Amino acid sequence: MLTISDDERRRRLQVRHRLSETDHATDPDDAAASLLALHASDPASVYLSVLARAPEAKLADVSAALYERRSLVRLMGMRRTLFVVPGDVVACVHYGAALPVADRLRRGIVKDLEKLPTDPAIEGDVDAWLTDLERATIEVLGVRRTATAAQISADEPRLRTAILPVSDKKYDIRRTINSRVLTMLGAYAHIVRGAPRGDWTSRAHSWEPASNWWPDGIEPLDPAAARAMLAQRWLRAFGPATIADLQWWTGWSLGHTRTAVAALDTVEVALAAGDGVVLADDLDETPEVAPRAALLPALDPTPMGWKHRDWYLGDHRDALFDRNGNIGPTVWWAGRVVGGWAIAPDGGVRWRLLADAGAEAEAAVAAEAGRLEPRLESTVVVPSFRTPLERDLSGA
């Protein structure tokens, strides 16, 4: 069995994820394509992930790709997580990962409406009631063309149906189904998240009909074929890797993961993390790479790309992750995480190395922080998930 070293994996990471001195993305579309999908649970991460890889890109360029050209689409996908993906990836993400998530979301809504008290009470078949509500909601948005959740529920009052508390627990409160239904319809790609209501860091957004993006609908794909396509694209960007890495990233069952890989032309390889696979046409060694410093945001797709992370993370987990496994802003050098960074209340970029990476690396990190500050246009970005080092550096 061929052995692929951690050094080789780090060289590949730098080149393919646009983190070397000579490998840069040309624009937001190019940056997203190199990573397959950008994490979008925190809207700011999409912008910062692009800026870290495309030196000439501006914040407005990312917004244009998302909301003017619509070459990048924000949708729910793997692991019930929001991602931004290039247009040519939408179909395999939709059929290979998003639809099962949408089905689970819908079953959850039906279960709660059937078992818990609601205001107003729902009479008759809950599943049929929800089906009619879905149809009406899509029709409302079709007329409005773009609307906030509040505007949609004003036109379709059933979205304001509330699930009532059944205990005195603090978390058990009255909750309307508005956001759950819209999120579920988004996972089915019946509606799409539109431009934010505010600046580029805003978590409030509008909704638009799916026809604004896909007038003829999303190209149909067999789910098994879609999973194989998604696995192939992921291995191209993140391989070699273990089956466990791919299963974690996609959120698939082990059976679906193995079947998707079996449909591809792959070679088994030995990695420090265990047995892995690589595409059969991707065995060549990567030439030596000229490193550069990179400041990657919270939930960036590179550190979140694998389940087994020791080969690039080292022993920095406690400082850089929150209790739920979400990574904060990281400093990279030569394919490794060497520190963390944050944005202070005055807009300054503060950073700290957690490993002795050498004088060249330290100077490069300082220079990269200096380049990033003006590109943020005085915006203070606070990650959705705060980590120990990010809190310390930002003074939170």
C-alpha atoms as a printed R data frame, in Angstrom:
    type eleno elety resid chain resno       x      y       z
1   ATOM     1    CA   MET     A     1   0.000  0.000   0.000
2   ATOM     2    CA   LEU     A     2   1.281  3.439  -0.946
3   ATOM     3    CA   THR     A     3   2.141  5.689   1.998
4   ATOM     4    CA   ILE     A     4   1.391  9.407   1.780
5   ATOM     5    CA   SER     A     5   3.130 11.488   4.419
6   ATOM     6    CA   ASP     A     6   1.725 14.359   6.431
7   ATOM     7    CA   ASP     A     7   4.298 16.609   4.741
8   ATOM     8    CA   GLU     A     8   2.808 15.723   1.350
9   ATOM     9    CA   ARG     A     9  -0.698 16.374   2.651
10  ATOM    10    CA   ARG     A    10   0.359 19.793   3.923
11  ATOM    11    CA   ARG     A    11   1.906 20.675   0.557
12  ATOM    12    CA   ARG     A    12  -1.303 19.647  -1.197
13  ATOM    13    CA   LEU     A    13  -3.363 21.680   1.251
14  ATOM    14    CA   GLN     A    14  -1.370 24.826   0.559
15  ATOM    15    CA   VAL     A    15  -1.636 24.507  -3.214
16  ATOM    16    CA   ARG     A    16  -5.222 23.327  -3.534
17  ATOM    17    CA   HIS     A    17  -6.649 25.593  -0.859
18  ATOM    18    CA   ARG     A    18  -4.759 28.601  -2.229
19  ATOM    19    CA   LEU     A    19  -2.561 29.076   0.829
20  ATOM    20    CA   SER     A    20   0.895 29.125  -0.774
21  ATOM    21    CA   GLU     A    21   2.928 32.124  -1.893
22  ATOM    22    CA   THR     A    22   2.409 31.329  -5.575
23  ATOM    23    CA   ASP     A    23  -1.133 29.909  -5.554
24  ATOM    24    CA   HIS     A    24  -3.815 32.560  -5.206
25  ATOM    25    CA   ALA     A    25  -7.467 32.640  -6.185
26  ATOM    26    CA   THR     A    26  -8.357 35.192  -8.822
27  ATOM    27    CA   ASP     A    27 -11.862 36.018  -7.545
28  ATOM    28    CA   PRO     A    28 -14.602 34.762  -5.207
29  ATOM    29    CA   ASP     A    29 -15.788 32.103  -7.667
30  ATOM    30    CA   ASP     A    30 -12.274 30.735  -8.024
31  ATOM    31    CA   ALA     A    31 -11.769 30.682  -4.251
32  ATOM    32    CA   ALA     A    32 -15.030 28.806  -3.666
33  ATOM    33    CA   ALA     A    33 -14.321 26.303  -6.436
34  ATOM    34    CA   SER     A    34 -10.947 25.425  -4.957
35  ATOM    35    CA   LEU     A    35 -12.616 24.511  -1.650
36  ATOM    36    CA   LEU     A    36 -15.783 22.915  -3.104
37  ATOM    37    CA   ALA     A    37 -17.949 24.765  -0.564
38  ATOM    38    CA   LEU     A    38 -17.537 27.709   1.812
39  ATOM    39    CA   HIS     A    39 -19.006 27.419   5.298
40  ATOM    40    CA   ALA     A    40 -21.802 29.967   5.581
41  ATOM    41    CA   SER     A    41 -23.387 29.460   9.001
42  ATOM    42    CA   ASP     A    42 -21.617 32.685   9.932
43  ATOM    43    CA   PRO     A    43 -22.127 35.060   6.961
44  ATOM    44    CA   ALA     A    44 -18.832 36.883   7.596
45  ATOM    45    CA   SER     A    45 -16.856 33.659   7.181
46  ATOM    46    CA   VAL     A    46 -17.738 33.501   3.489
47  ATOM    47    CA   TYR     A    47 -16.235 36.919   2.859
48  ATOM    48    CA   LEU     A    48 -13.166 36.351   5.018
49  ATOM    49    CA   SER     A    49 -12.476 32.936   3.471
50  ATOM    50    CA   VAL     A    50 -12.415 34.584   0.041
51  ATOM    51    CA   LEU     A    51 -10.246 37.518   1.147
52  ATOM    52    CA   ALA     A    52  -7.692 35.093   2.604
53  ATOM    53    CA   ARG     A    53  -7.257 33.398  -0.769
54  ATOM    54    CA   ALA     A    54  -7.911 36.109  -3.355
55  ATOM    55    CA   PRO     A    55  -5.538 39.051  -2.645
56  ATOM    56    CA   GLU     A    56  -7.261 41.363  -5.113
57  ATOM    57    CA   ALA     A    57 -10.834 40.627  -4.019
58  ATOM    58    CA   LYS     A    58 -12.916 43.204  -2.177
59  ATOM    59    CA   LEU     A    59 -15.959 42.735   0.032
60  ATOM    60    CA   ALA     A    60 -18.142 44.096  -2.756
61  ATOM    61    CA   ASP     A    61 -16.826 41.413  -5.125
62  ATOM    62    CA   VAL     A    62 -18.115 38.684  -2.826
63  ATOM    63    CA   SER     A    63 -21.522 40.348  -2.554
64  ATOM    64    CA   ALA     A    64 -21.690 40.675  -6.334
65  ATOM    65    CA   ALA     A    65 -20.986 36.958  -6.812
66  ATOM    66    CA   LEU     A    66 -23.692 36.071  -4.292
67  ATOM    67    CA   TYR     A    67 -26.468 38.509  -5.072
68  ATOM    68    CA   GLU     A    68 -25.862 40.062  -8.501
69  ATOM    69    CA   ARG     A    69 -24.250 37.427 -10.730
70  ATOM    70    CA   ARG     A    70 -25.606 34.636  -8.492
71  ATOM    71    CA   SER     A    71 -22.625 32.517  -9.465
72  ATOM    72    CA   LEU     A    72 -22.356 31.509  -5.805
73  ATOM    73    CA   VAL     A    73 -25.394 30.219  -3.919
74  ATOM    74    CA   ARG     A    74 -26.043 30.009  -0.186
75  ATOM    75    CA   LEU     A    75 -27.948 26.846   0.649
76  ATOM    76    CA   MET     A    76 -28.285 24.191   3.293
77  ATOM    77    CA   GLY     A    77 -26.242 21.089   2.618
78  ATOM    78    CA   MET     A    78 -23.926 18.696   4.375
79  ATOM    79    CA   ARG     A    79 -24.577 18.046   8.089
80  ATOM    80    CA   ARG     A    80 -27.541 20.442   8.109
81  ATOM    81    CA   THR     A    81 -25.023 23.267   7.663
82  ATOM    82    CA   LEU     A    82 -25.277 26.347   5.475
83  ATOM    83    CA   PHE     A    83 -22.720 26.522   2.678
84  ATOM    84    CA   VAL     A    84 -21.970 28.782  -0.247
85  ATOM    85    CA   VAL     A    85 -21.275 26.729  -3.363
86  ATOM    86    CA   PRO     A    86 -20.478 27.436  -7.023
87  ATOM    87    CA   GLY     A    87 -23.333 26.989  -9.457
88  ATOM    88    CA   ASP     A    88 -21.937 23.794 -10.960
89  ATOM    89    CA   VAL     A    89 -21.885 22.142  -7.529
90  ATOM    90    CA   VAL     A    90 -25.494 22.918  -6.600
91  ATOM    91    CA   ALA     A    91 -27.055 19.786  -8.100
92  ATOM    92    CA   CYS     A    92 -24.743 17.259  -6.443
93  ATOM    93    CA   VAL     A    93 -25.025 19.032  -3.063
94  ATOM    94    CA   HIS     A    94 -28.809 19.288  -3.400
95  ATOM    95    CA   TYR     A    95 -29.492 15.673  -4.357
96  ATOM    96    CA   GLY     A    96 -26.523 14.164  -2.553
97  ATOM    97    CA   ALA     A    97 -26.815 15.906   0.807
98  ATOM    98    CA   ALA     A    98 -29.531 18.558   1.150
99  ATOM    99    CA   LEU     A    99 -32.724 16.638   0.359
100 ATOM   100    CA   PRO     A   100 -32.278 14.090   3.178
101 ATOM   101    CA   VAL     A   101 -31.715 17.039   5.541
102 ATOM   102    CA   ALA     A   102 -34.900 18.691   4.273
103 ATOM   103    CA   ASP     A   103 -36.859 15.485   4.845
104 ATOM   104    CA   ARG     A   104 -35.603 15.297   8.441
105 ATOM   105    CA   LEU     A   105 -36.525 18.931   9.059
106 ATOM   106    CA   ARG     A   106 -40.028 18.336   7.732
107 ATOM   107    CA   ARG     A   107 -40.539 15.212   9.828
108 ATOM   108    CA   GLY     A   108 -39.483 17.194  12.888
109 ATOM   109    CA   ILE     A   109 -42.048 19.908  12.214
110 ATOM   110    CA   VAL     A   110 -44.842 17.380  11.668
111 ATOM   111    CA   LYS     A   111 -43.916 15.478  14.838
112 ATOM   112    CA   ASP     A   112 -43.988 18.619  16.977
113 ATOM   113    CA   LEU     A   113 -47.264 19.860  15.496
114 ATOM   114    CA   GLU     A   114 -48.883 16.482  16.110
115 ATOM   115    CA   LYS     A   115 -47.658 15.958  19.679
116 ATOM   116    CA   LEU     A   116 -47.466 19.440  21.177
117 ATOM   117    CA   PRO     A   117 -50.157 22.065  21.778
118 ATOM   118    CA   THR     A   118 -50.343 24.891  19.244
119 ATOM   119    CA   ASP     A   119 -51.928 28.313  19.003
120 ATOM   120    CA   PRO     A   120 -54.152 28.274  17.067
121 ATOM   121    CA   ALA     A   121 -54.937 24.573  17.274
122 ATOM   122    CA   ILE     A   122 -54.500 22.587  14.057
123 ATOM   123    CA   GLU     A   123 -57.520 20.546  13.073
124 ATOM   124    CA   GLY     A   124 -57.312 17.418  10.971
125 ATOM   125    CA   ASP     A   125 -54.331 15.920   9.151
126 ATOM   126    CA   VAL     A   126 -51.173 17.803  10.182
127 ATOM   127    CA   ASP     A   127 -49.146 16.540   7.220
128 ATOM   128    CA   ALA     A   128 -51.792 17.774   4.762
129 ATOM   129    CA   TRP     A   129 -52.021 21.098   6.654
130 ATOM   130    CA   LEU     A   130 -48.259 21.584   6.370
131 ATOM   131    CA   THR     A   131 -48.266 20.641   2.677
132 ATOM   132    CA   ASP     A   132 -50.857 23.334   2.001
133 ATOM   133    CA   LEU     A   133 -48.881 25.851   4.064
134 ATOM   134    CA   GLU     A   134 -45.742 25.084   2.035
135 ATOM   135    CA   ARG     A   135 -47.628 25.661  -1.210
136 ATOM   136    CA   ALA     A   136 -49.118 28.928   0.011
137 ATOM   137    CA   THR     A   137 -45.766 30.196   1.319
138 ATOM   138    CA   ILE     A   138 -44.075 29.550  -2.012
139 ATOM   139    CA   GLU     A   139 -46.929 31.350  -3.784
140 ATOM   140    CA   VAL     A   140 -46.604 34.375  -1.473
141 ATOM   141    CA   LEU     A   141 -42.908 34.648  -2.215
142 ATOM   142    CA   GLY     A   142 -43.566 34.194  -5.911
143 ATOM   143    CA   VAL     A   143 -45.724 37.312  -5.831
144 ATOM   144    CA   ARG     A   144 -43.418 39.393  -3.645
145 ATOM   145    CA   ARG     A   145 -40.207 38.166  -5.387
146 ATOM   146    CA   THR     A   146 -38.144 39.099  -2.336
147 ATOM   147    CA   ALA     A   147 -39.291 39.335   1.279
148 ATOM   148    CA   THR     A   148 -38.223 38.942   4.876
149 ATOM   149    CA   ALA     A   149 -39.615 36.227   7.105
150 ATOM   150    CA   ALA     A   150 -41.840 38.807   8.815
151 ATOM   151    CA   GLN     A   151 -43.256 39.993   5.486
152 ATOM   152    CA   ILE     A   152 -43.976 36.447   4.353
153 ATOM   153    CA   SER     A   153 -45.777 35.579   7.584
154 ATOM   154    CA   ALA     A   154 -47.814 38.778   7.313
155 ATOM   155    CA   ASP     A   155 -49.194 37.467   4.018
156 ATOM   156    CA   GLU     A   156 -49.526 33.870   5.253
157 ATOM   157    CA   PRO     A   157 -50.667 34.030   8.920
158 ATOM   158    CA   ARG     A   158 -50.427 30.250   9.404
159 ATOM   159    CA   LEU     A   159 -46.651 30.730   9.583
160 ATOM   160    CA   ARG     A   160 -47.298 32.467  12.908
161 ATOM   161    CA   THR     A   161 -48.731 29.278  14.383
162 ATOM   162    CA   ALA     A   162 -46.971 28.801  17.704
163 ATOM   163    CA   ILE     A   163 -45.867 25.628  19.454
164 ATOM   164    CA   LEU     A   164 -46.657 26.156  23.121
165 ATOM   165    CA   PRO     A   165 -44.488 25.270  26.139
166 ATOM   166    CA   VAL     A   166 -45.358 22.172  28.123
167 ATOM   167    CA   SER     A   167 -42.994 22.690  31.069
168 ATOM   168    CA   ASP     A   168 -41.461 25.446  33.175
169 ATOM   169    CA   LYS     A   169 -37.975 24.953  31.691
170 ATOM   170    CA   LYS     A   170 -36.305 28.196  30.601
171 ATOM   171    CA   TYR     A   171 -35.719 26.885  27.094
172 ATOM   172    CA   ASP     A   172 -39.323 25.660  26.706
173 ATOM   173    CA   ILE     A   173 -40.995 28.785  25.369
174 ATOM   174    CA   ARG     A   174 -43.641 29.749  22.854
175 ATOM   175    CA   ARG     A   175 -42.141 29.454  19.349
176 ATOM   176    CA   THR     A   176 -43.730 30.224  16.012
177 ATOM   177    CA   ILE     A   177 -43.036 27.839  13.145
178 ATOM   178    CA   ASN     A   178 -42.140 30.624  10.702
179 ATOM   179    CA   SER     A   179 -38.362 30.189  10.640
180 ATOM   180    CA   ARG     A   180 -38.557 26.386  10.732
181 ATOM   181    CA   VAL     A   181 -40.845 26.243   7.714
182 ATOM   182    CA   LEU     A   182 -38.762 28.714   5.733
183 ATOM   183    CA   THR     A   183 -35.551 26.870   6.603
184 ATOM   184    CA   MET     A   184 -37.138 23.593   5.507
185 ATOM   185    CA   LEU     A   185 -38.340 25.113   2.223
186 ATOM   186    CA   GLY     A   186 -34.832 26.462   1.699
187 ATOM   187    CA   ALA     A   187 -33.367 22.988   2.250
188 ATOM   188    CA   TYR     A   188 -35.724 21.682  -0.437
189 ATOM   189    CA   ALA     A   189 -34.513 24.575  -2.662
190 ATOM   190    CA   HIS     A   190 -38.069 25.817  -3.133
191 ATOM   191    CA   ILE     A   191 -36.840 29.192  -1.863
192 ATOM   192    CA   VAL     A   192 -33.345 30.693  -1.582
193 ATOM   193    CA   ARG     A   193 -31.656 33.007   0.914
194 ATOM   194    CA   GLY     A   194 -31.185 36.409  -0.642
195 ATOM   195    CA   ALA     A   195 -29.219 39.514   0.265
196 ATOM   196    CA   PRO     A   196 -28.641 40.376   3.940
197 ATOM   197    CA   ARG     A   197 -30.674 43.045   5.677
198 ATOM   198    CA   GLY     A   198 -27.694 45.093   6.744
199 ATOM   199    CA   ASP     A   199 -23.980 44.914   6.049
200 ATOM   200    CA   TRP     A   200 -22.006 41.857   4.969
201 ATOM   201    CA   THR     A   201 -21.831 40.456   8.514
202 ATOM   202    CA   SER     A   202 -25.600 40.538   9.042
203 ATOM   203    CA   ARG     A   203 -27.369 37.302   9.921
204 ATOM   204    CA   ALA     A   204 -30.747 38.696   8.854
205 ATOM   205    CA   HIS     A   205 -31.591 38.073   5.229
206 ATOM   206    CA   SER     A   206 -34.394 38.113   2.706
207 ATOM   207    CA   TRP     A   207 -35.887 35.145   0.861
208 ATOM   208    CA   GLU     A   208 -36.428 34.784  -2.870
209 ATOM   209    CA   PRO     A   209 -38.127 32.224  -5.114
210 ATOM   210    CA   ALA     A   210 -35.842 29.492  -6.392
211 ATOM   211    CA   SER     A   211 -36.761 30.533  -9.929
212 ATOM   212    CA   ASN     A   212 -34.651 33.660  -9.459
213 ATOM   213    CA   TRP     A   213 -31.614 31.349  -9.485
214 ATOM   214    CA   TRP     A   214 -32.851 28.379 -11.520
215 ATOM   215    CA   PRO     A   215 -35.627 29.358 -13.967
216 ATOM   216    CA   ASP     A   216 -35.747 25.766 -15.235
217 ATOM   217    CA   GLY     A   217 -35.147 24.161 -11.851
218 ATOM   218    CA   ILE     A   218 -32.068 22.380 -10.556
219 ATOM   219    CA   GLU     A   219 -30.771 19.747 -12.940
220 ATOM   220    CA   PRO     A   220 -32.125 16.382 -11.691
221 ATOM   221    CA   LEU     A   221 -29.611 13.812 -10.460
222 ATOM   222    CA   ASP     A   222 -29.940 10.319  -9.060
223 ATOM   223    CA   PRO     A   223 -29.054 10.592  -5.336
224 ATOM   224    CA   ALA     A   224 -26.429  7.822  -5.490
225 ATOM   225    CA   ALA     A   225 -24.810  9.450  -8.525
226 ATOM   226    CA   ALA     A   226 -24.923 12.815  -6.771
227 ATOM   227    CA   ARG     A   227 -23.167 11.374  -3.732
228 ATOM   228    CA   ALA     A   228 -20.451  9.866  -5.929
229 ATOM   229    CA   MET     A   229 -19.961 13.211  -7.694
230 ATOM   230    CA   LEU     A   230 -19.738 15.015  -4.382
231 ATOM   231    CA   ALA     A   231 -17.248 12.479  -3.016
232 ATOM   232    CA   GLN     A   232 -15.089 12.872  -6.119
233 ATOM   233    CA   ARG     A   233 -15.066 16.663  -5.856
234 ATOM   234    CA   TRP     A   234 -14.252 16.458  -2.159
235 ATOM   235    CA   LEU     A   235 -11.361 14.042  -2.708
236 ATOM   236    CA   ARG     A   236 -10.017 16.339  -5.430
237 ATOM   237    CA   ALA     A   237  -9.900 19.211  -2.945
238 ATOM   238    CA   PHE     A   238  -9.231 17.390   0.342
239 ATOM   239    CA   GLY     A   239  -7.716 14.019  -0.561
240 ATOM   240    CA   PRO     A   240  -6.027 11.859   0.369
241 ATOM   241    CA   ALA     A   241  -8.212 11.287   3.386
242 ATOM   242    CA   THR     A   242  -9.857  8.607   5.452
243 ATOM   243    CA   ILE     A   243 -13.378  7.306   4.921
244 ATOM   244    CA   ALA     A   244 -14.170  8.738   8.356
245 ATOM   245    CA   ASP     A   245 -13.100 12.194   7.141
246 ATOM   246    CA   LEU     A   246 -15.467 12.027   4.176
247 ATOM   247    CA   GLN     A   247 -18.315 10.628   6.254
248 ATOM   248    CA   TRP     A   248 -17.897 13.413   8.817
249 ATOM   249    CA   TRP     A   249 -17.771 16.160   6.184
250 ATOM   250    CA   THR     A   250 -20.845 14.948   4.301
251 ATOM   251    CA   GLY     A   251 -22.895 13.729   7.236
252 ATOM   252    CA   TRP     A   252 -23.721 10.535   5.319
253 ATOM   253    CA   SER     A   253 -24.148  7.104   6.794
254 ATOM   254    CA   LEU     A   254 -21.103  4.860   6.625
255 ATOM   255    CA   GLY     A   255 -22.861  2.752   4.002
256 ATOM   256    CA   HIS     A   256 -23.562  5.703   1.729
257 ATOM   257    CA   THR     A   257 -19.992  6.923   2.179
258 ATOM   258    CA   ARG     A   258 -18.449  3.603   1.230
259 ATOM   259    CA   THR     A   259 -20.797  3.170  -1.734
260 ATOM   260    CA   ALA     A   260 -19.975  6.642  -3.052
261 ATOM   261    CA   VAL     A   261 -16.227  5.951  -2.865
262 ATOM   262    CA   ALA     A   262 -16.661  2.503  -4.422
263 ATOM   263    CA   ALA     A   263 -18.199  4.163  -7.475
264 ATOM   264    CA   LEU     A   264 -14.953  6.096  -8.050
265 ATOM   265    CA   ASP     A   265 -11.550  5.085  -9.346
266 ATOM   266    CA   THR     A   266  -9.523  5.334  -6.140
267 ATOM   267    CA   VAL     A   267  -6.390  3.868  -4.592
268 ATOM   268    CA   GLU     A   268  -6.039  2.840  -0.964
269 ATOM   269    CA   VAL     A   269  -3.190  4.619   0.819
270 ATOM   270    CA   ALA     A   270  -1.626  4.623   4.253
271 ATOM   271    CA   LEU     A   271  -1.848  7.875   6.203
272 ATOM   272    CA   ALA     A   272  -0.623  8.733   9.679
273 ATOM   273    CA   ALA     A   273  -4.307  9.026  10.632
274 ATOM   274    CA   GLY     A   274  -5.037  5.501   9.325
275 ATOM   275    CA   ASP     A   275  -5.998  3.857   6.045
276 ATOM   276    CA   GLY     A   276  -7.220  6.344   3.462
277 ATOM   277    CA   VAL     A   277  -8.113  6.762  -0.186
278 ATOM   278    CA   VAL     A   278  -6.997  9.036  -2.995
279 ATOM   279    CA   LEU     A   279  -8.240  9.409  -6.569
280 ATOM   280    CA   ALA     A   280  -6.303  7.109  -8.864
281 ATOM   281    CA   ASP     A   281  -5.209  9.982 -11.110
282 ATOM   282    CA   ASP     A   282  -3.990 12.022  -8.122
283 ATOM   283    CA   LEU     A   283  -0.898 10.118  -6.986
284 ATOM   284    CA   ASP     A   284   1.859 12.499  -8.082
285 ATOM   285    CA   GLU     A   285   3.877 14.131  -5.348
286 ATOM   286    CA   THR     A   286   3.485 17.870  -4.858
287 ATOM   287    CA   PRO     A   287   6.618 19.961  -5.451
288 ATOM   288    CA   GLU     A   288   8.035 22.008  -2.598
289 ATOM   289    CA   VAL     A   289   5.795 24.930  -1.728
290 ATOM   290    CA   ALA     A   290   6.749 28.491  -0.874
291 ATOM   291    CA   PRO     A   291   4.677 29.147   2.275
292 ATOM   292    CA   ARG     A   292   2.747 32.274   3.074
293 ATOM   293    CA   ALA     A   293   0.883 33.432   6.124
294 ATOM   294    CA   ALA     A   294  -2.889 33.142   6.013
295 ATOM   295    CA   LEU     A   295  -5.534 34.410   8.427
296 ATOM   296    CA   LEU     A   296  -8.492 32.072   8.029
297 ATOM   297    CA   PRO     A   297 -11.818 32.938   9.666
298 ATOM   298    CA   ALA     A   298 -13.944 30.968  12.077
299 ATOM   299    CA   LEU     A   299 -15.482 27.906  10.406
300 ATOM   300    CA   ASP     A   300 -13.227 28.217   7.379
301 ATOM   301    CA   PRO     A   301 -13.571 25.133   5.134
302 ATOM   302    CA   THR     A   302  -9.886 24.220   5.373
303 ATOM   303    CA   PRO     A   303  -9.659 23.505   9.124
304 ATOM   304    CA   MET     A   304 -13.234 22.152   9.031
305 ATOM   305    CA   GLY     A   305 -12.493 19.841   6.101
306 ATOM   306    CA   TRP     A   306 -11.403 16.706   7.958
307 ATOM   307    CA   LYS     A   307 -12.406 14.758  11.047
308 ATOM   308    CA   HIS     A   308  -8.798 13.792  11.815
309 ATOM   309    CA   ARG     A   309  -6.886 17.078  12.202
310 ATOM   310    CA   ASP     A   310  -3.658 16.391  14.069
311 ATOM   311    CA   TRP     A   311  -1.547 16.611  10.900
312 ATOM   312    CA   TYR     A   312  -2.277 20.329  10.551
313 ATOM   313    CA   LEU     A   313  -3.741 21.366  13.906
314 ATOM   314    CA   GLY     A   314  -1.147 20.040  16.330
315 ATOM   315    CA   ASP     A   315  -2.019 20.480  20.003
316 ATOM   316    CA   HIS     A   316  -3.851 23.799  19.651
317 ATOM   317    CA   ARG     A   317  -7.413 22.458  19.862
318 ATOM   318    CA   ASP     A   318  -8.290 23.816  23.313
319 ATOM   319    CA   ALA     A   319  -7.405 27.401  22.389
320 ATOM   320    CA   LEU     A   320  -9.020 27.421  18.953
321 ATOM   321    CA   PHE     A   321 -12.265 25.439  19.259
322 ATOM   322    CA   ASP     A   322 -15.423 26.074  21.241
323 ATOM   323    CA   ARG     A   323 -17.108 23.346  23.269
324 ATOM   324    CA   ASN     A   324 -19.260 22.250  20.331
325 ATOM   325    CA   GLY     A   325 -16.364 21.624  17.953
326 ATOM   326    CA   ASN     A   326 -16.517 24.911  16.034
327 ATOM   327    CA   ILE     A   327 -13.142 26.344  15.128
328 ATOM   328    CA   GLY     A   328 -12.360 30.028  15.554
329 ATOM   329    CA   PRO     A   329 -10.039 32.262  13.489
330 ATOM   330    CA   THR     A   330  -6.691 30.576  12.795
331 ATOM   331    CA   VAL     A   331  -3.231 31.648  11.648
332 ATOM   332    CA   TRP     A   332  -1.584 29.353   9.073
333 ATOM   333    CA   TRP     A   333   1.980 28.867   7.903
334 ATOM   334    CA   ALA     A   334   3.385 26.072   5.717
335 ATOM   335    CA   GLY     A   335   0.160 24.064   5.823
336 ATOM   336    CA   ARG     A   336  -0.159 24.136   9.612
337 ATOM   337    CA   VAL     A   337  -2.170 26.030  12.183
338 ATOM   338    CA   VAL     A   338   0.362 28.071  14.151
339 ATOM   339    CA   GLY     A   339  -1.873 30.534  15.992
340 ATOM   340    CA   GLY     A   340  -5.086 32.489  16.128
341 ATOM   341    CA   TRP     A   341  -6.360 35.997  15.486
342 ATOM   342    CA   ALA     A   342  -9.277 38.293  16.205
343 ATOM   343    CA   ILE     A   343 -10.621 41.731  15.399
344 ATOM   344    CA   ALA     A   344 -10.524 44.166  18.293
345 ATOM   345    CA   PRO     A   345 -13.289 46.723  18.989
346 ATOM   346    CA   ASP     A   346 -11.149 49.403  17.327
347 ATOM   347    CA   GLY     A   347 -11.013 47.359  14.102
348 ATOM   348    CA   GLY     A   348  -7.414 46.267  14.571
349 ATOM   349    CA   VAL     A   349  -6.381 42.729  13.689
350 ATOM   350    CA   ARG     A   350  -4.702 41.094  16.667
351 ATOM   351    CA   TRP     A   351  -2.918 37.751  16.453
352 ATOM   352    CA   ARG     A   352  -0.868 35.362  18.530
353 ATOM   353    CA   LEU     A   353   1.365 32.466  17.553
354 ATOM   354    CA   LEU     A   354   0.891 29.285  19.555
355 ATOM   355    CA   ALA     A   355   3.980 27.631  18.095
356 ATOM   356    CA   ASP     A   356   7.479 28.832  17.257
357 ATOM   357    CA   ALA     A   357   7.210 28.999  13.480
358 ATOM   358    CA   GLY     A   358  10.349 31.103  13.047
359 ATOM   359    CA   ALA     A   359  11.139 34.749  12.344
360 ATOM   360    CA   GLU     A   360  10.082 34.545   8.685
361 ATOM   361    CA   ALA     A   361   6.650 33.270   9.628
362 ATOM   362    CA   GLU     A   362   6.192 35.858  12.353
363 ATOM   363    CA   ALA     A   363   7.052 38.692   9.973
364 ATOM   364    CA   ALA     A   364   4.729 37.275   7.328
365 ATOM   365    CA   VAL     A   365   1.827 37.040   9.780
366 ATOM   366    CA   ALA     A   366   2.332 40.647  10.846
367 ATOM   367    CA   ALA     A   367   2.363 41.748   7.205
368 ATOM   368    CA   GLU     A   368  -0.785 39.747   6.400
369 ATOM   369    CA   ALA     A   369  -2.618 41.253   9.371
370 ATOM   370    CA   GLY     A   370  -1.627 44.697   8.151
371 ATOM   371    CA   ARG     A   371  -2.990 43.945   4.672
372 ATOM   372    CA   LEU     A   372  -6.270 42.583   6.014
373 ATOM   373    CA   GLU     A   373  -7.222 45.544   8.207
374 ATOM   374    CA   PRO     A   374  -8.047 48.036   5.424
375 ATOM   375    CA   ARG     A   375  -9.814 45.349   3.396
376 ATOM   376    CA   LEU     A   376 -12.332 44.956   6.237
377 ATOM   377    CA   GLU     A   377 -13.488 48.550   5.666
378 ATOM   378    CA   SER     A   378 -13.633 49.305   9.405
379 ATOM   379    CA   THR     A   379 -15.970 46.390  10.142
380 ATOM   380    CA   VAL     A   380 -15.563 44.677  13.508
381 ATOM   381    CA   VAL     A   381 -16.333 41.000  12.919
382 ATOM   382    CA   VAL     A   382 -17.474 38.973  15.926
383 ATOM   383    CA   PRO     A   383 -17.706 35.233  15.149
384 ATOM   384    CA   SER     A   384 -20.976 33.477  15.885
385 ATOM   385    CA   PHE     A   385 -19.064 30.894  17.897
386 ATOM   386    CA   ARG     A   386 -16.575 32.432  20.319
387 ATOM   387    CA   THR     A   387 -13.412 30.483  21.151
388 ATOM   388    CA   PRO     A   388 -10.983 31.006  24.057
389 ATOM   389    CA   LEU     A   389  -8.161 32.607  22.069
390 ATOM   390    CA   GLU     A   390 -10.502 34.765  19.961
391 ATOM   391    CA   ARG     A   391 -12.161 36.109  23.117
392 ATOM   392    CA   ASP     A   392  -8.799 36.821  24.697
393 ATOM   393    CA   LEU     A   393  -7.395 38.640  21.664
394 ATOM   394    CA   SER     A   394 -10.542 40.692  21.039
395 ATOM   395    CA   GLY     A   395 -10.899 41.660  24.677
396 ATOM   396    CA   ALA     A   396 -14.336 40.075  24.964
